[in-house]
Coordinates of C-alpha atoms in Angstrom, one line a residue:
M1 CA -12.0 58.6 -107.5
T2 CA -10.8 56.9 -104.1
H3 CA -8.8 53.8 -104.3
F4 CA -6.4 51.8 -101.8
V5 CA -2.8 52.5 -102.1
Y6 CA 0.0 49.5 -100.4
D7 CA 3.3 51.5 -99.5
I8 CA 6.3 49.5 -98.4
Y9 CA 8.6 51.3 -96.2
S10 CA 12.0 50.0 -95.2
G11 CA 13.8 52.1 -91.7
F12 CA 13.5 51.2 -88.1
I13 CA 10.2 51.1 -86.0
E14 CA 11.7 52.0 -82.7
D15 CA 11.6 55.7 -84.6
T16 CA 8.1 55.9 -84.3
L17 CA 7.9 54.5 -81.2
S18 CA 10.6 56.8 -80.0
V19 CA 7.6 59.9 -81.1
V20 CA 5.0 57.8 -79.5
G21 CA 4.8 59.4 -75.7
S22 CA 7.3 61.4 -76.2
R23 CA 6.0 64.9 -74.8
D24 CA 8.0 66.7 -77.1
T25 CA 6.6 69.7 -78.4
T26 CA 8.9 70.8 -81.3
L27 CA 8.0 66.6 -82.4
V28 CA 3.9 68.5 -81.8
E29 CA 5.3 71.2 -83.8
R30 CA 7.2 69.1 -86.5
Y31 CA 3.9 67.1 -87.6
Q32 CA 1.5 69.3 -87.9
R33 CA 3.6 71.6 -90.2
L34 CA 4.3 68.0 -92.5
G35 CA 0.8 67.7 -92.6
N36 CA -0.2 69.2 -95.5
F37 CA 3.3 67.5 -97.3
S38 CA 2.5 64.5 -96.0
Q39 CA -1.4 64.5 -97.3
G40 CA 0.5 65.6 -101.0
V41 CA 2.9 62.7 -100.2
L42 CA 0.3 59.5 -99.8
G43 CA -2.0 61.3 -102.0
L44 CA -4.3 61.0 -98.7
P45 CA -7.7 62.2 -99.6
S46 CA -9.9 64.8 -98.1
F47 CA -12.2 62.4 -96.1
L48 CA -9.5 61.8 -93.6
M49 CA -7.6 64.6 -92.3
R50 CA -10.0 66.0 -90.9
G51 CA -9.1 66.5 -86.8
W52 CA -5.4 65.0 -88.1
E53 CA -3.9 67.6 -86.0
E54 CA -5.7 66.8 -82.7
A55 CA -4.9 63.6 -83.5
I56 CA -0.7 64.4 -83.8
E57 CA -0.4 66.4 -80.4
M58 CA -2.3 63.8 -78.8
L59 CA -0.4 60.4 -79.1
I60 CA 3.3 63.1 -78.7
M61 CA 1.1 64.0 -75.6
T62 CA -1.0 62.0 -74.7
P63 CA -1.3 58.7 -76.1
P64 CA -4.1 56.8 -75.2
K65 CA -3.4 52.4 -75.3
Q66 CA -5.1 52.1 -78.2
L67 CA -5.8 53.8 -81.1
T68 CA -10.5 54.5 -81.7
T69 CA -10.8 56.9 -83.9
L70 CA -9.3 56.9 -87.6
S71 CA -7.8 60.7 -87.4
Q72 CA -5.9 59.1 -84.4
A73 CA -4.8 56.4 -87.4
V74 CA -4.1 59.0 -89.5
A75 CA -1.2 60.4 -87.7
M76 CA 0.1 57.2 -87.0
L77 CA 0.3 56.9 -90.8
M78 CA 2.1 60.1 -91.2
I79 CA 3.8 59.8 -88.7
M80 CA 5.6 56.9 -88.9
R81 CA 5.5 57.8 -93.3
D82 CA 8.3 60.3 -91.8
A83 CA 10.5 56.7 -90.1
G84 CA 10.5 55.8 -93.8
Q85 CA 11.9 55.5 -97.3
R86 CA 9.6 54.8 -99.3
R87 CA 10.8 51.1 -101.6
F88 CA 7.9 50.7 -104.0
R89 CA 4.4 51.3 -103.6
I90 CA 0.7 49.5 -105.5
I91 CA -2.2 51.4 -106.3
T92 CA -5.5 48.9 -106.9
D93 CA -8.8 49.9 -107.0
T94 CA -10.0 48.1 -103.6
W95 CA -8.9 46.6 -100.9
R96 CA -8.0 43.4 -99.2
E97 CA -6.2 41.2 -96.7
D98 CA -5.1 38.3 -98.4
F99 CA -3.0 41.0 -101.1
F100 CA 0.3 39.5 -100.3
L101 CA -0.8 36.6 -99.4
P102 CA 0.9 34.6 -103.0
H103 CA 3.5 36.2 -102.5
F104 CA 4.0 35.3 -98.7
Q105 CA 3.1 31.9 -100.1
H106 CA 5.5 31.2 -102.5
L107 CA 8.3 31.6 -100.1
G108 CA 6.9 29.1 -98.0
H109 CA 5.9 31.5 -94.5
S110 CA 1.8 32.4 -96.5
E111 CA 1.1 33.6 -92.4
Y112 CA 3.4 36.2 -92.5
A113 CA 0.5 38.5 -95.3
R114 CA -1.8 38.6 -91.8
D115 CA 1.9 41.0 -90.0
F116 CA 2.5 42.7 -93.2
L117 CA -1.0 44.5 -94.0
G118 CA -2.1 44.8 -90.2
S119 CA 0.2 44.3 -87.4
A120 CA 0.6 46.0 -83.9
I121 CA 3.1 48.6 -83.2
A122 CA 3.8 49.6 -79.9
G123 CA 0.3 47.2 -79.2
L124 CA -1.4 50.4 -81.2
L125 CA -4.1 48.7 -84.8
S126 CA -5.7 50.8 -86.8
P127 CA -9.5 50.8 -86.3
D128 CA -10.4 51.4 -89.7
K129 CA -9.4 49.6 -92.7
A130 CA -9.8 53.3 -94.9
V131 CA -5.6 53.3 -93.4
R132 CA -3.3 50.2 -92.0
W133 CA 0.1 49.4 -91.1
G134 CA 2.5 46.3 -90.5
F135 CA 5.5 44.9 -90.6
L136 CA 7.5 41.8 -91.0
D137 CA 10.4 41.1 -87.9
I138 CA 13.9 40.3 -88.0
N139 CA 12.9 36.6 -87.5
Q140 CA 10.0 36.5 -90.3
I141 CA 13.0 38.2 -93.0
K142 CA 15.1 36.0 -92.2
A143 CA 13.2 32.8 -92.9
L144 CA 11.0 34.9 -96.2
L145 CA 15.5 35.4 -97.3
Q146 CA 16.1 31.7 -96.6
G147 CA 12.5 31.1 -98.4
A148 CA 13.7 32.7 -101.0
F149 CA 17.8 31.8 -101.5
G150 CA 16.7 28.1 -99.9
N151 CA 20.4 28.2 -98.2
D152 CA 21.6 31.0 -95.7
S153 CA 23.6 33.2 -98.3
F154 CA 22.0 35.9 -98.1
T155 CA 23.9 36.4 -94.3
Q156 CA 26.9 36.7 -96.3
T157 CA 27.4 40.4 -97.2
K158 CA 28.8 40.6 -100.8
T159 CA 30.4 43.3 -103.0
A160 CA 30.5 43.8 -106.7
V161 CA 32.8 46.0 -109.0
I162 CA 31.6 47.3 -112.4
A163 CA 33.9 47.7 -115.4
G164 CA 33.3 48.7 -118.8
R165 CA 30.2 50.3 -119.2
L166 CA 26.5 48.3 -119.6
S167 CA 23.8 48.9 -122.2
H168 CA 20.6 49.4 -120.5
M169 CA 21.8 51.7 -117.5
P170 CA 24.4 54.6 -116.0
R171 CA 27.2 53.1 -113.9
A172 CA 25.5 55.4 -110.6
E173 CA 22.1 53.4 -111.8
A174 CA 23.1 49.8 -111.5
E175 CA 25.1 51.0 -108.4
H176 CA 22.5 51.7 -106.8
A177 CA 20.1 48.7 -108.5
L178 CA 22.5 46.8 -106.5
I179 CA 22.7 48.6 -103.5
D180 CA 18.8 48.2 -103.8
V181 CA 19.9 44.3 -103.0
G182 CA 21.7 44.7 -100.2
I183 CA 24.9 44.5 -102.3
D184 CA 27.4 47.0 -102.3
T185 CA 30.2 48.3 -104.3
Q186 CA 33.6 49.4 -104.9
N187 CA 35.4 51.3 -108.1
S188 CA 38.5 48.7 -107.4
I189 CA 39.7 45.1 -108.0
S190 CA 40.4 43.3 -104.6
H191 CA 40.3 40.1 -102.3
N192 CA 36.4 41.1 -100.4
V193 CA 34.9 41.6 -104.0
D194 CA 33.0 39.0 -105.2
Y195 CA 31.5 40.0 -108.3
L196 CA 32.8 41.2 -111.1
I197 CA 30.5 43.0 -114.3
V198 CA 31.2 43.9 -117.1
G199 CA 29.5 45.3 -118.5
S200 CA 28.9 44.4 -123.1
K201 CA 30.9 49.5 -124.0
G202 CA 34.5 48.2 -122.7
T203 CA 36.4 45.1 -121.5
G204 CA 36.6 46.2 -118.2
G205 CA 40.6 45.0 -119.0
T206 CA 42.5 45.8 -115.6
K207 CA 39.8 44.5 -112.7
H208 CA 39.9 41.6 -115.1
E209 CA 43.2 40.7 -115.1
K210 CA 42.8 41.6 -111.3
A211 CA 40.1 39.8 -110.4
Q212 CA 42.0 36.4 -113.4
N213 CA 45.1 36.7 -111.1
L214 CA 43.6 36.3 -107.6
N215 CA 40.9 33.9 -109.3
D216 CA 43.6 32.3 -110.2
A217 CA 45.2 32.4 -106.0
G218 CA 42.4 31.4 -105.3
R219 CA 40.3 33.7 -104.5
Q220 CA 36.7 33.1 -106.0
I221 CA 35.5 36.2 -107.9
T222 CA 33.0 35.2 -109.9
V223 CA 32.9 37.2 -113.3
L224 CA 29.3 38.4 -114.7
D225 CA 28.2 39.9 -118.7
E226 CA 25.4 42.3 -118.8
N227 CA 22.6 39.5 -118.2
G228 CA 24.4 38.0 -115.1
F229 CA 24.6 41.2 -113.9
D230 CA 20.2 41.3 -114.2
A231 CA 20.0 38.2 -112.4
L232 CA 21.6 39.6 -109.5
L233 CA 19.5 42.2 -109.1
R234 CA 16.6 39.2 -109.9
S235 CA 14.7 36.7 -106.8
P236 CA 16.6 33.7 -106.6
K237 CA 13.8 32.1 -106.5
P238 CA 11.4 32.9 -109.6
P239 CA 7.7 33.7 -109.9
P240 CA 5.4 30.9 -111.3
E241 CA 5.6 31.3 -115.4
N242 CA 1.4 31.6 -114.8
W243 CA 1.7 34.4 -112.8
P244 CA 0.6 37.8 -114.2
P245 CA 3.2 40.4 -114.5
S246 CA 2.2 43.1 -112.3
E247 CA 1.8 39.8 -109.6
K248 CA 5.5 39.0 -111.1
E249 CA 6.6 42.7 -110.8
I250 CA 5.0 42.8 -106.6
F251 CA 6.8 39.9 -106.1
E252 CA 10.4 41.0 -107.3
D253 CA 10.1 44.1 -105.4
I254 CA 9.1 41.9 -102.1
V255 CA 12.3 39.6 -102.7
S256 CA 14.9 43.1 -103.4
A257 CA 12.9 45.1 -100.6
L258 CA 14.0 42.1 -98.3
R259 CA 17.3 42.0 -99.5
H260 CA 17.7 45.6 -98.9
V261 CA 16.8 45.9 -95.1
W262 CA 18.7 42.9 -94.5
A263 CA 21.7 44.6 -95.6
F264 CA 21.2 47.6 -93.8
G265 CA 19.5 46.2 -90.5
L266 CA 16.2 47.8 -91.1
D267 CA 12.7 46.8 -91.3
L268 CA 9.6 46.3 -93.6
Y269 CA 6.6 48.2 -93.5
C270 CA 3.4 48.1 -95.3
L271 CA 1.2 51.8 -94.8
S272 CA -1.8 50.6 -96.3
F273 CA -4.5 53.7 -96.4
A274 CA -7.4 55.2 -98.9
Y275 CA -5.8 57.4 -101.5
D276 CA -7.0 59.6 -103.9
P277 CA -4.6 60.6 -106.8
D278 CA -6.7 63.6 -107.7
E279 CA -5.8 64.7 -104.0
N280 CA -1.7 63.8 -105.1
T281 CA 0.1 67.3 -106.2
L282 CA 3.4 67.2 -104.7

């Protein structure tokens, strides 16, 4: 049974633009070689894959001023997938124009939901809703984060140190979770640390003492327990209580992705397309 999927990616849109019209025959060979891999990773049903090889060659060698066929749209989708890193995925029974509307509305910019699902890249739009893409530019990302934080505090780089052991996740996973929301990590306490996260298994020992000494000298290092760590990963503006858990999770994923791309100077874009889980074998 065919469903629809929304894949959210971080990366550089410019990487896609550098491929389209590059006339690089090695890129033609590369993307044609990756065809079956892309189909498996994305879960594209067979009916979307007709003519994709010729369309890849056209986009790279002689791109049209506008996309007119589904095969061209699929070729663009495959190139864009290769240019970014997937942050999260949502699978639905039907495709909806207003899918992200409540989430962006809660951040004060409902109009951005349309761009996230259907904005042009180099003027090229998909001619078929079976394959769509959209993205947010840096100004939109900033406006949405201002809605989440209520101020511009997110523009300042933050650094955290973990002391002791967390009860619910390994240290490496915790550090990765911090990076996912744009918070850098380091192993030792210094003047440039903003947060000390103290796990419930162990007191933090020397790191806690160093943080206290720096705070006594006028530095402001916020000491957090595990509940504070969990709160640090969540959106500063929580989703409405009456939302179902699935909607709350999507909202948190969106804000997390926005925080990540802002911190690392990336773009955030959405690929949406028909999806067949039975063909997703990779």
